[in-house]
Short mmCIF file of C-alpha atoms in Angstrom, two decimals:
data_model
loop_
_atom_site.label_atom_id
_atom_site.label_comp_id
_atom_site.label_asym_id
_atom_site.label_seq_id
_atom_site.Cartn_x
_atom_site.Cartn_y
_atom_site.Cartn_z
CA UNK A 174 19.92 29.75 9.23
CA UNK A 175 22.49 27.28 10.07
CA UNK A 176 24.53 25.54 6.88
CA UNK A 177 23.34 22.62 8.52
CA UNK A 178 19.73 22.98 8.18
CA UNK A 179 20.80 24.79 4.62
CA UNK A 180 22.15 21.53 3.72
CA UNK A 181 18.88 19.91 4.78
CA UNK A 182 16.68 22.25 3.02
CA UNK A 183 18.57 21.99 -0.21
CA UNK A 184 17.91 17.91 0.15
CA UNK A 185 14.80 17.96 0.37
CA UNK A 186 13.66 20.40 -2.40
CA UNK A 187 16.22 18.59 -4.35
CA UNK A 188 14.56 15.52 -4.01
CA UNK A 189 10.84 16.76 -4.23
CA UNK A 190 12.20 18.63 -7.23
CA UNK A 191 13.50 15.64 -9.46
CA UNK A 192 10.91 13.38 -8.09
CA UNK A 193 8.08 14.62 -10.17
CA UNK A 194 10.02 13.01 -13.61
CA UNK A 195 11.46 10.44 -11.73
CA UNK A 196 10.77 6.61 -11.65
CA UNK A 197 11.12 4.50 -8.51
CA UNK A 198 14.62 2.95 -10.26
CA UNK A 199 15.91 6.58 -10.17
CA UNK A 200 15.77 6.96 -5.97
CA UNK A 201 18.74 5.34 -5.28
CA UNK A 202 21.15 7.82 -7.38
CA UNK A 203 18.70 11.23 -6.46
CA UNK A 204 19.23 10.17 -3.08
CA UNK A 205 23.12 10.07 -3.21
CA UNK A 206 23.26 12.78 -5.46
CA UNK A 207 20.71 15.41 -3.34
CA UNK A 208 21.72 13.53 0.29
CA UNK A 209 25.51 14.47 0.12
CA UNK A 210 24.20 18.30 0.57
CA UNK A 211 23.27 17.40 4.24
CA UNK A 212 26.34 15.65 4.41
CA UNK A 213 25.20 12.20 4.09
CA UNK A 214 27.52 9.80 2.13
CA UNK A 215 27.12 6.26 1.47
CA UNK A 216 23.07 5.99 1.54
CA UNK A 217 21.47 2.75 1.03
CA UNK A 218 17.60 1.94 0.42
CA UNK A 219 16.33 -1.95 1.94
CA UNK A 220 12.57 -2.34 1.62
CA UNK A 221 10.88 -5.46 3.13
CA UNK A 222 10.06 -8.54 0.57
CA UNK A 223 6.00 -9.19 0.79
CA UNK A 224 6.32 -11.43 3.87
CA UNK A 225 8.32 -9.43 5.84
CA UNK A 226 11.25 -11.80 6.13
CA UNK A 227 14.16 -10.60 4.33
CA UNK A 228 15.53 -6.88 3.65
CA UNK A 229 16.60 -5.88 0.26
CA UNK A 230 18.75 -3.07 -1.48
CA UNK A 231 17.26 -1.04 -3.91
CA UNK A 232 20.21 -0.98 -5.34
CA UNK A 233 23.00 -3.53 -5.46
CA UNK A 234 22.90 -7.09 -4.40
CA UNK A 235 22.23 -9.21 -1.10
CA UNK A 236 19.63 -9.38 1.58
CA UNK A 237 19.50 -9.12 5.00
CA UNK A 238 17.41 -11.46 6.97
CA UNK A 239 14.42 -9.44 9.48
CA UNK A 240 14.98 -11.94 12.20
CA UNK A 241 19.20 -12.22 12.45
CA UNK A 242 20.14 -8.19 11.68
CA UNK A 243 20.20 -4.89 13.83
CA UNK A 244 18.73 -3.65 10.39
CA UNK A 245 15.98 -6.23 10.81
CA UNK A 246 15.44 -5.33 14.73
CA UNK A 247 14.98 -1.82 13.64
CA UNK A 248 12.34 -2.82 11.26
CA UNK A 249 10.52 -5.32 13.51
CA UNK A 250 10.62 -2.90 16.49
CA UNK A 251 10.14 0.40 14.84
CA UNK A 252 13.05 2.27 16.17
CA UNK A 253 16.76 3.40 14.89
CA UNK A 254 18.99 1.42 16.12
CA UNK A 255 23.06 1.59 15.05
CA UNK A 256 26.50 -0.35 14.86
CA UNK A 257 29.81 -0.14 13.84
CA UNK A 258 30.50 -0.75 10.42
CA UNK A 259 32.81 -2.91 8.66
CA UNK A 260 35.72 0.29 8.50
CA UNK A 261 35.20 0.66 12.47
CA UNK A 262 32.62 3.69 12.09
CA UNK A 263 28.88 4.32 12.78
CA UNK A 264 26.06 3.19 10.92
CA UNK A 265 22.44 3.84 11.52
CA UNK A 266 19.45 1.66 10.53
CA UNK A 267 16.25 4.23 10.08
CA UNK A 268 12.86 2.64 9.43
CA UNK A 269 10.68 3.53 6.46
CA UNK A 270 7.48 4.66 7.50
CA UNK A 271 4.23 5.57 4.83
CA UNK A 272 2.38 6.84 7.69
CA UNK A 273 2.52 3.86 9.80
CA UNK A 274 3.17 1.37 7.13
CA UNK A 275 6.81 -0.58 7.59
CA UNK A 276 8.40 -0.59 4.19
CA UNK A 277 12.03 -1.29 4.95
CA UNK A 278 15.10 0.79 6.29
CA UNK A 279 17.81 3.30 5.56
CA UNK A 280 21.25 2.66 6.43
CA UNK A 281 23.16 5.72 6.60
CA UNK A 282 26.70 6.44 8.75
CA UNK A 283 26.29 9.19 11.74
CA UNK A 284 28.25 9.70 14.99
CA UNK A 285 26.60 10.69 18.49
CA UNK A 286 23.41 8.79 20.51
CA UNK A 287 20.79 10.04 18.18
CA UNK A 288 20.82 9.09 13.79
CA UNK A 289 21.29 12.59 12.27
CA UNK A 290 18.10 14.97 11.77
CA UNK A 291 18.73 15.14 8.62
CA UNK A 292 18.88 11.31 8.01
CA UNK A 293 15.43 11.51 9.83
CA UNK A 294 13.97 13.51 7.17
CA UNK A 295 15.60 11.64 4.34
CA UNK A 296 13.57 8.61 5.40
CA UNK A 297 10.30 10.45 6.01
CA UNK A 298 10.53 12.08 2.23
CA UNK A 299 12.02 8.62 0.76
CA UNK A 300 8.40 6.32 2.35
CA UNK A 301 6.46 8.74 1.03
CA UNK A 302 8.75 8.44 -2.67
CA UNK A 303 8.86 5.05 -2.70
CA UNK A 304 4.71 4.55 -2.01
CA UNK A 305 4.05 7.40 -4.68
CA UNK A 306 5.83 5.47 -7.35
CA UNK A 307 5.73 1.62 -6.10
CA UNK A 308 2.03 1.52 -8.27
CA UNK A 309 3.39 2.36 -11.26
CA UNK A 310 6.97 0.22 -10.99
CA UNK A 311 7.14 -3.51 -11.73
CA UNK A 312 11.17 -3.40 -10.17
CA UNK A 313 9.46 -2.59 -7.08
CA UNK A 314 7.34 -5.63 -7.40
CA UNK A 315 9.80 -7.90 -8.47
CA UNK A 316 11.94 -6.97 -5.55
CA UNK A 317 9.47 -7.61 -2.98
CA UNK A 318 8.90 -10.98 -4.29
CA UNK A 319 10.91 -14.00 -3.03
CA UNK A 320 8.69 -16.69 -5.93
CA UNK A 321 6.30 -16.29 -8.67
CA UNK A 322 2.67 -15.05 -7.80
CA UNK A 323 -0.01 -16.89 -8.92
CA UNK A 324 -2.42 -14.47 -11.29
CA UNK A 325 -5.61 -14.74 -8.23
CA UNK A 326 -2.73 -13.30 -5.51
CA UNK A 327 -1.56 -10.94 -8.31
CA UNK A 328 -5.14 -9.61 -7.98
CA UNK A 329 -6.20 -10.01 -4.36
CA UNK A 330 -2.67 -7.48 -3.61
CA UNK A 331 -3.81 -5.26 -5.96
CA UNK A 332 -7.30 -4.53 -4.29
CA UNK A 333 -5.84 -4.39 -0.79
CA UNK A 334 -5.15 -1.69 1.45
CA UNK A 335 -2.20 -0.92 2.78
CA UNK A 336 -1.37 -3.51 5.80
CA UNK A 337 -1.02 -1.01 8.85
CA UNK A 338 -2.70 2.37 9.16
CA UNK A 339 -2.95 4.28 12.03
CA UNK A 340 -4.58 7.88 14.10
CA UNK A 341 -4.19 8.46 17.28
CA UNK A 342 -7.34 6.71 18.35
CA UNK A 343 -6.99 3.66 16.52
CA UNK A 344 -4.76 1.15 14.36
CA UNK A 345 -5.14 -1.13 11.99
CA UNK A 346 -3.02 -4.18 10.66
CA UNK A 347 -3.52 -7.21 8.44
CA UNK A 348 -1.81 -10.00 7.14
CA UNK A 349 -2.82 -12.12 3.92
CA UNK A 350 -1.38 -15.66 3.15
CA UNK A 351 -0.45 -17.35 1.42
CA UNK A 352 1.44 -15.10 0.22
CA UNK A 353 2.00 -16.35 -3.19
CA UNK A 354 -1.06 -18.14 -4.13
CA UNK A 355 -3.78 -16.33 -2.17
CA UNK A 356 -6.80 -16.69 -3.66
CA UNK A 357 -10.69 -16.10 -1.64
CA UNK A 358 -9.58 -14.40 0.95
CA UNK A 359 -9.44 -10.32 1.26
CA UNK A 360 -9.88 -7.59 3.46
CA UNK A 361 -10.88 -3.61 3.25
CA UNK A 362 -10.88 -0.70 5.45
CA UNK A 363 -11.43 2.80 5.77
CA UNK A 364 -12.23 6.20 7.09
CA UNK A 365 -14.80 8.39 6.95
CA UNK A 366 -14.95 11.20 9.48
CA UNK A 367 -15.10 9.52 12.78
CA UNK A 368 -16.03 6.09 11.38
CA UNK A 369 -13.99 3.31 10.77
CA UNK A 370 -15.39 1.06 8.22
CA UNK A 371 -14.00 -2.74 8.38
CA UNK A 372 -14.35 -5.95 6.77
CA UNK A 373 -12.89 -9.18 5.92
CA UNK A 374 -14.16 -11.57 2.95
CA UNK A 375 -14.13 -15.19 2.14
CA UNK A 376 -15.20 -16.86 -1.03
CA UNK A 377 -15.28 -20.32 -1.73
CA UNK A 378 -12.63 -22.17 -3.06
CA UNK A 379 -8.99 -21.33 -3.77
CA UNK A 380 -8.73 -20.46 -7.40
CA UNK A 381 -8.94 -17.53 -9.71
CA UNK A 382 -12.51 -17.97 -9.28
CA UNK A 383 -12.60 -17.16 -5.59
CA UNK A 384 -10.75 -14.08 -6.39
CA UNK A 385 -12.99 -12.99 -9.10
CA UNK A 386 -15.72 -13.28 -6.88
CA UNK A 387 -14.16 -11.91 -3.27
CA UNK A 388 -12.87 -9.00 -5.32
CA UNK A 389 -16.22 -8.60 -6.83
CA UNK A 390 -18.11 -8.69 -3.31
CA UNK A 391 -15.14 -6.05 -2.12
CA UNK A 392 -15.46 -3.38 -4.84
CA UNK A 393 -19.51 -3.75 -4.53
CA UNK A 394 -19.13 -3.27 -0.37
CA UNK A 395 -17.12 0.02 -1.44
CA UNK A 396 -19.88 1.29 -3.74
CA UNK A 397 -22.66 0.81 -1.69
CA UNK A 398 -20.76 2.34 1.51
CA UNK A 399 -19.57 4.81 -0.66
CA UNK A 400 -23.74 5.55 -1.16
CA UNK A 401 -24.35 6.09 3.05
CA UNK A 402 -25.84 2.33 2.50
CA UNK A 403 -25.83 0.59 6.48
CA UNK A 404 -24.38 -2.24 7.05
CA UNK A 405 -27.27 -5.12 6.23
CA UNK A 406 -28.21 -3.28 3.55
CA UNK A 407 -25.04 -2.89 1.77
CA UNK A 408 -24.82 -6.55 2.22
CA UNK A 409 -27.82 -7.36 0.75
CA UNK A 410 -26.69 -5.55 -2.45
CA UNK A 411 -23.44 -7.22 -2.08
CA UNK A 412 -25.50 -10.55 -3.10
CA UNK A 413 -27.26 -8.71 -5.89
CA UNK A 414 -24.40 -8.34 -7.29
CA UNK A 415 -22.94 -11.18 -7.12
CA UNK A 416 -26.24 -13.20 -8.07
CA UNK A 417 -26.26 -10.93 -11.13
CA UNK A 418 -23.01 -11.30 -12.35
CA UNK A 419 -22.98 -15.48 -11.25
CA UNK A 420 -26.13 -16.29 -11.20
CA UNK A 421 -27.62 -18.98 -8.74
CA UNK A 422 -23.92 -20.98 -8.69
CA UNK A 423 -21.55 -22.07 -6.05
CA UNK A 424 -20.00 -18.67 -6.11
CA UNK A 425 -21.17 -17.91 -2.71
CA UNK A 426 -19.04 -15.02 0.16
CA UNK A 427 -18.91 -15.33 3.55
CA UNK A 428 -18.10 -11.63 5.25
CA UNK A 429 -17.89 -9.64 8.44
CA UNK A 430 -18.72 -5.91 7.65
CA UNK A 431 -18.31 -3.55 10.91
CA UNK A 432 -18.26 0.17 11.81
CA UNK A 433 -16.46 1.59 14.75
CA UNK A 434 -17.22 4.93 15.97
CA UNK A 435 -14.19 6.09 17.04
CA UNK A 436 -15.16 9.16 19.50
CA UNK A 437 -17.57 6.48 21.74
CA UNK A 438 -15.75 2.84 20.78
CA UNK A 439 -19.22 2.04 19.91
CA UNK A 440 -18.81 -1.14 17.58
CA UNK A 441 -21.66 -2.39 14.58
CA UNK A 442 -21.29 -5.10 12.09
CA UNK A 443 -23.10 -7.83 10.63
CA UNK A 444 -22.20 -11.17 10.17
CA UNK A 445 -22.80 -13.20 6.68
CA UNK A 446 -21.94 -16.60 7.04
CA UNK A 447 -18.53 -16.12 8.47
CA UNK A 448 -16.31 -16.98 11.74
CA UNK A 449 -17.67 -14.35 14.20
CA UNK A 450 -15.27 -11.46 15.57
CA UNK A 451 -12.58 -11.86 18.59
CA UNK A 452 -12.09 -9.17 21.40
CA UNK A 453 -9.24 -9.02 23.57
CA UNK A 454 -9.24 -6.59 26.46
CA UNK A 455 -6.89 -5.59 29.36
CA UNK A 456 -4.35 -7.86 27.28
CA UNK A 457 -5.28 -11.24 28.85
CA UNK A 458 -9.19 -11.66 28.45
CA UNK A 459 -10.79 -12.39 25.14
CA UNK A 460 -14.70 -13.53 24.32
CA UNK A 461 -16.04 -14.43 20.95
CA UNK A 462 -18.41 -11.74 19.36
CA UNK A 463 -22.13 -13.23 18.83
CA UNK A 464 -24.18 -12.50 16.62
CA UNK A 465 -27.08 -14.40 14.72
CA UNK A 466 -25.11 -15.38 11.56
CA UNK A 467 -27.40 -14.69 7.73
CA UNK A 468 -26.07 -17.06 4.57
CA UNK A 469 -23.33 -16.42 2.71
CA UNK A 470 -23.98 -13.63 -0.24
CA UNK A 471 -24.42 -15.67 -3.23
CA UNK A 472 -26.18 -17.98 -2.19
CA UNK A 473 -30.19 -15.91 -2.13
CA UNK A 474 -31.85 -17.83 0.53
CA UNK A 475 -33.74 -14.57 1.49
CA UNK A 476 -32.76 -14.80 5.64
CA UNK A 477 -32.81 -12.10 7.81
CA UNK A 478 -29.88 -10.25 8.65
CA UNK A 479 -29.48 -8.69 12.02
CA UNK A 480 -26.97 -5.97 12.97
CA UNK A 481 -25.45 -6.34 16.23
CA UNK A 482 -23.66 -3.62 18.71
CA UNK A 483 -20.65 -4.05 21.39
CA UNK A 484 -19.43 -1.12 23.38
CA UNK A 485 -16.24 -1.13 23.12
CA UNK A 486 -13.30 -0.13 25.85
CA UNK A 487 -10.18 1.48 25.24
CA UNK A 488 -6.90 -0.59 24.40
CA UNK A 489 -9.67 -2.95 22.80
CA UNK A 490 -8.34 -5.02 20.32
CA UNK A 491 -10.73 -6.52 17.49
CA UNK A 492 -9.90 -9.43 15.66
CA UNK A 493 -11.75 -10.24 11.86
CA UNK A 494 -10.25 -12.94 10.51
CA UNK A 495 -11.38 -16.18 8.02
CA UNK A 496 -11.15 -20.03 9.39
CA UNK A 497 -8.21 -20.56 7.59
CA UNK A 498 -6.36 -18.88 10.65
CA UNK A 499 -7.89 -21.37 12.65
CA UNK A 500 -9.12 -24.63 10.88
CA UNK A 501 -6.91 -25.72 8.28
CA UNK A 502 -5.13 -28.96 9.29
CA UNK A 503 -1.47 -29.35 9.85
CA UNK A 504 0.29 -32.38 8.82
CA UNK A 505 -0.40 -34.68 11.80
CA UNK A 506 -3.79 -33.78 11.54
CA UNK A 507 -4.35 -31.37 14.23
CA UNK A 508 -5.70 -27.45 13.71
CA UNK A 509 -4.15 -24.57 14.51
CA UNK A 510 -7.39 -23.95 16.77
CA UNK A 511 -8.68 -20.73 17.59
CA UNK A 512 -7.42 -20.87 21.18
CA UNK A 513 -3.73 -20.94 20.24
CA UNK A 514 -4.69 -18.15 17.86
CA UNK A 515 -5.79 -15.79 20.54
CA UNK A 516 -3.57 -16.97 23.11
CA UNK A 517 -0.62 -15.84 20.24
CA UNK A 518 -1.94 -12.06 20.35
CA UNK A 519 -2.48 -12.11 23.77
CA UNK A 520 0.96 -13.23 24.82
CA UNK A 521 2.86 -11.05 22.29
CA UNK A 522 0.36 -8.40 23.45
CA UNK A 523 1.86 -8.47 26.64
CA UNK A 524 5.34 -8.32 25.27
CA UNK A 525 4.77 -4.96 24.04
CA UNK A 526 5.37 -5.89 20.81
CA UNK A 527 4.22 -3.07 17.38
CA UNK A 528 0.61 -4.80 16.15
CA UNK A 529 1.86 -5.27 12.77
CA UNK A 530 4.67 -6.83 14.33
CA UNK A 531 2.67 -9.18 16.30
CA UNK A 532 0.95 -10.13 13.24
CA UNK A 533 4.12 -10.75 11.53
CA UNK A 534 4.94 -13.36 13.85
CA UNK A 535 1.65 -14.78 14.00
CA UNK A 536 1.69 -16.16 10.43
CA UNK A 537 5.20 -17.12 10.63
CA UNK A 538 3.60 -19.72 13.78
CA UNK A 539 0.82 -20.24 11.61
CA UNK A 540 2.91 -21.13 8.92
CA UNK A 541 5.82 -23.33 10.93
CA UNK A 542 3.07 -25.32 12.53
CA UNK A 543 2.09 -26.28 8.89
CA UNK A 544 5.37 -26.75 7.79
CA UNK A 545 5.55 -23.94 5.76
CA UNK A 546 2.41 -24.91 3.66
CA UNK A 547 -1.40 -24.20 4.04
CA UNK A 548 -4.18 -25.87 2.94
CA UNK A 549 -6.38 -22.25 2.57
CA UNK A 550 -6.43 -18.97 2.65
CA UNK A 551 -5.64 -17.37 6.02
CA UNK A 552 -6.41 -13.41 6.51
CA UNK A 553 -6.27 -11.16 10.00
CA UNK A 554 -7.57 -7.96 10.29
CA UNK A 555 -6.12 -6.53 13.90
CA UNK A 556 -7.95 -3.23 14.86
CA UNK A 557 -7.06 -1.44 18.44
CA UNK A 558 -9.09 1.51 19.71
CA UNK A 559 -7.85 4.14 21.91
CA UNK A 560 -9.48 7.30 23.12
CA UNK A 561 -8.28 10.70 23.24
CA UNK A 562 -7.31 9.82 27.17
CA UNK A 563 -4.78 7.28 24.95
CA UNK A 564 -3.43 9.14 22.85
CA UNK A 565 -0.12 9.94 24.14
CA UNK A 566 0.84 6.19 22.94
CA UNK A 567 2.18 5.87 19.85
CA UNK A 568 0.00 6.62 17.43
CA UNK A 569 1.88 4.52 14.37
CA UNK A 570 1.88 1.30 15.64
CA UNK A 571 -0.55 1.01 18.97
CA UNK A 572 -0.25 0.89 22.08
CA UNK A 573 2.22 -2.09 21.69
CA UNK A 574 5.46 -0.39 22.11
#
């Protein structure tokens, strides 16, 4: 055994070692302390504020902005990239991956075309750190946070997923916003064997209220999943719920709920009420999913609700999302519109761009064309299949790269 990969082996169990009685504001001294055995001095920790815009030390002061920094381009595109630093030697920006989740970068200093291995592990074992302990740590919160939350966002954060997951034969991505004050608006997915459950909800109004009850309707969909309940039926228990905790009120939630099969790309869902599904293929041709809509749940006016199918084809890309994507009006009165919305993924699509990436740029549009304020909730739920014939792409991100 090299001292080299001594050095990197003594790291690591370091680090695993005094993790287990250490809280997230401990990382940034374990890391110099257990990182200078693999001969890695001057270590910083930047994780990426809630909207993706800035980069911030986990230690120490300043920011760097995601859009004007190599550390930001590493972020956005995935990918170490490196400089020279202020003293005239290297530095190398690592992403932070959980999985296939961006959480910020490492900086680190290394000489030679490639960041060092053992910099490369660091910031494998440090994602995985920092999403262990981020539950459980109110700095980490507070960092991540450019303006007080509102207590329905506080919520609706809470209940949510992770934004981008990934396998090799699919990913999935979502975006939430506003930010700050989001309120009706949330999304779920998951995995069970080789199904993908998927679904994006939107209660009325804009309040606490909304979250109550879109959080409500979310936790129920789990349960009854959770029970091998299909998809209409599920739904219809959804409303039970919802009727029995509300009674016959306004408190009404409009949903898509959808299961992909991921060996066959065979696609189910249901549709309660809500903007139907988008599908982009081939990168440049998109169609509108149809499929006869039932109410909203809440709302007990006994309808039918059908289940529809759509085969889909690989490099597929689904989009669930709620009309405040597409409707909400911008200052001189005109909507985003659902064209420009598509025509956004498809063009950055073609630019090979990461999909979390994509969507990352999408609400930034979104929110420009509003000047920086919207009038409702706005949600995206990006899923791409692949088949196994795909899955030399890159698994973490899509086929976008």
């Amino acid at each position: 055994m090299s001292a080299v990969t001594s050095g990197v082996e003594r790291m690591l169990e370091g680090l695993l070692d005094a993790s287990h009685l250490a809280i997230l504001d401990d990382l940034p001294g374990l890391v110099t302390r257990h990182a200078a055995q693999a001969g890695l001095a001057h270590v910083a920790i930047y994780v990426a504020d809630l909207q993706q815009n800035v980069l911030r030390p986990l230690a120490g002061d300043g920011e760097l902005r995601v859009d004007t920094t190599l550390a930001g381009r590493a972020f956005q595109e995935v990918r170490p990239l490196s400089q020279r630093g202020e003293d005239g030697g290297q530095l190398w920006w690592l992403p932070l991956l959980d999985g296939t989740e961006r959480l910020g970068v490492l900086r680190l200093p290394g000489d030679g075309s490639a960041p060092p291995p053992a910099g490369r592990h660091l910031a494998s074992l440090l994602a995985l750190l920092l999403v262990s302990q981020r539950t459980s740590s109110d700095t980490y919160s507070r960092l991540v946070r450019s303006r007080p939350m509102n207590v329905a966002a506080e919520m609706q954060w809470r209940l949510a997923p992770s934004l981008t997951c990934a396998t090799p034969r699919v990913t999935v991505s979502a975006v939430m916003e506003p930010a700050y004050e989001i309120g009706g608006d949330c999304f779920d997915y998951a995995f069970h064997g080789d199904t993908l459950h998927l679904a994006v909800f939107d209660a009325e109004g804009h309040d606490q209220s909304a979250a109550l009850t879109a959080g409500l309707a979310m936790a129920s969909c789990r349960n009854h999943r959770r029970q091998d309940m299909d998809l209409a039926a599920n739904s219809a228990e959804v409303e039970k719920v919802l009727i029995g905790q509300f009674g016959r009120t306004t408190r009404y939630v409009t949903a898509v709920m959808a299961d992909l099969d991921l060996r066959t790309g065979m696609l189910s869902w249901i549709n309660r009420g809500h903007p139907p599904p988008v599908l982009i293929r081939g990168g440049r041709w998109s169609t509108t999913l149809t499929c006869p809509p039932a109410h909203p749940m809440g709302m007990n006016l006994g309808g039918p609700v059908t289940l529809c199918r759509e085969q889909l084809e690989p490099g597929d890309r689904l989009l669930l999302y709620t009309d405040g994507i597409t409707e909400a009006g911008a200052p001189n009165g005109r909507e985003f519109g659902l064209a420009q919305f598509v025509d956004f993924i498809i063009r950055h699509h073609s630019g090979n761009l990461p999909v979390p990436e994509t969507l990352r740029r999408l609400i930034m549009n979104i929110l420009d064309y509003h000047h920086g304020r919207l009038g409702d909730d706005a949600t995206v739920l990006l899923t791409e299949w692949r088949t196994a014939a795909h899955e030399r792409l890159t698994p973490e991100l899509g086929s976008g790269r």
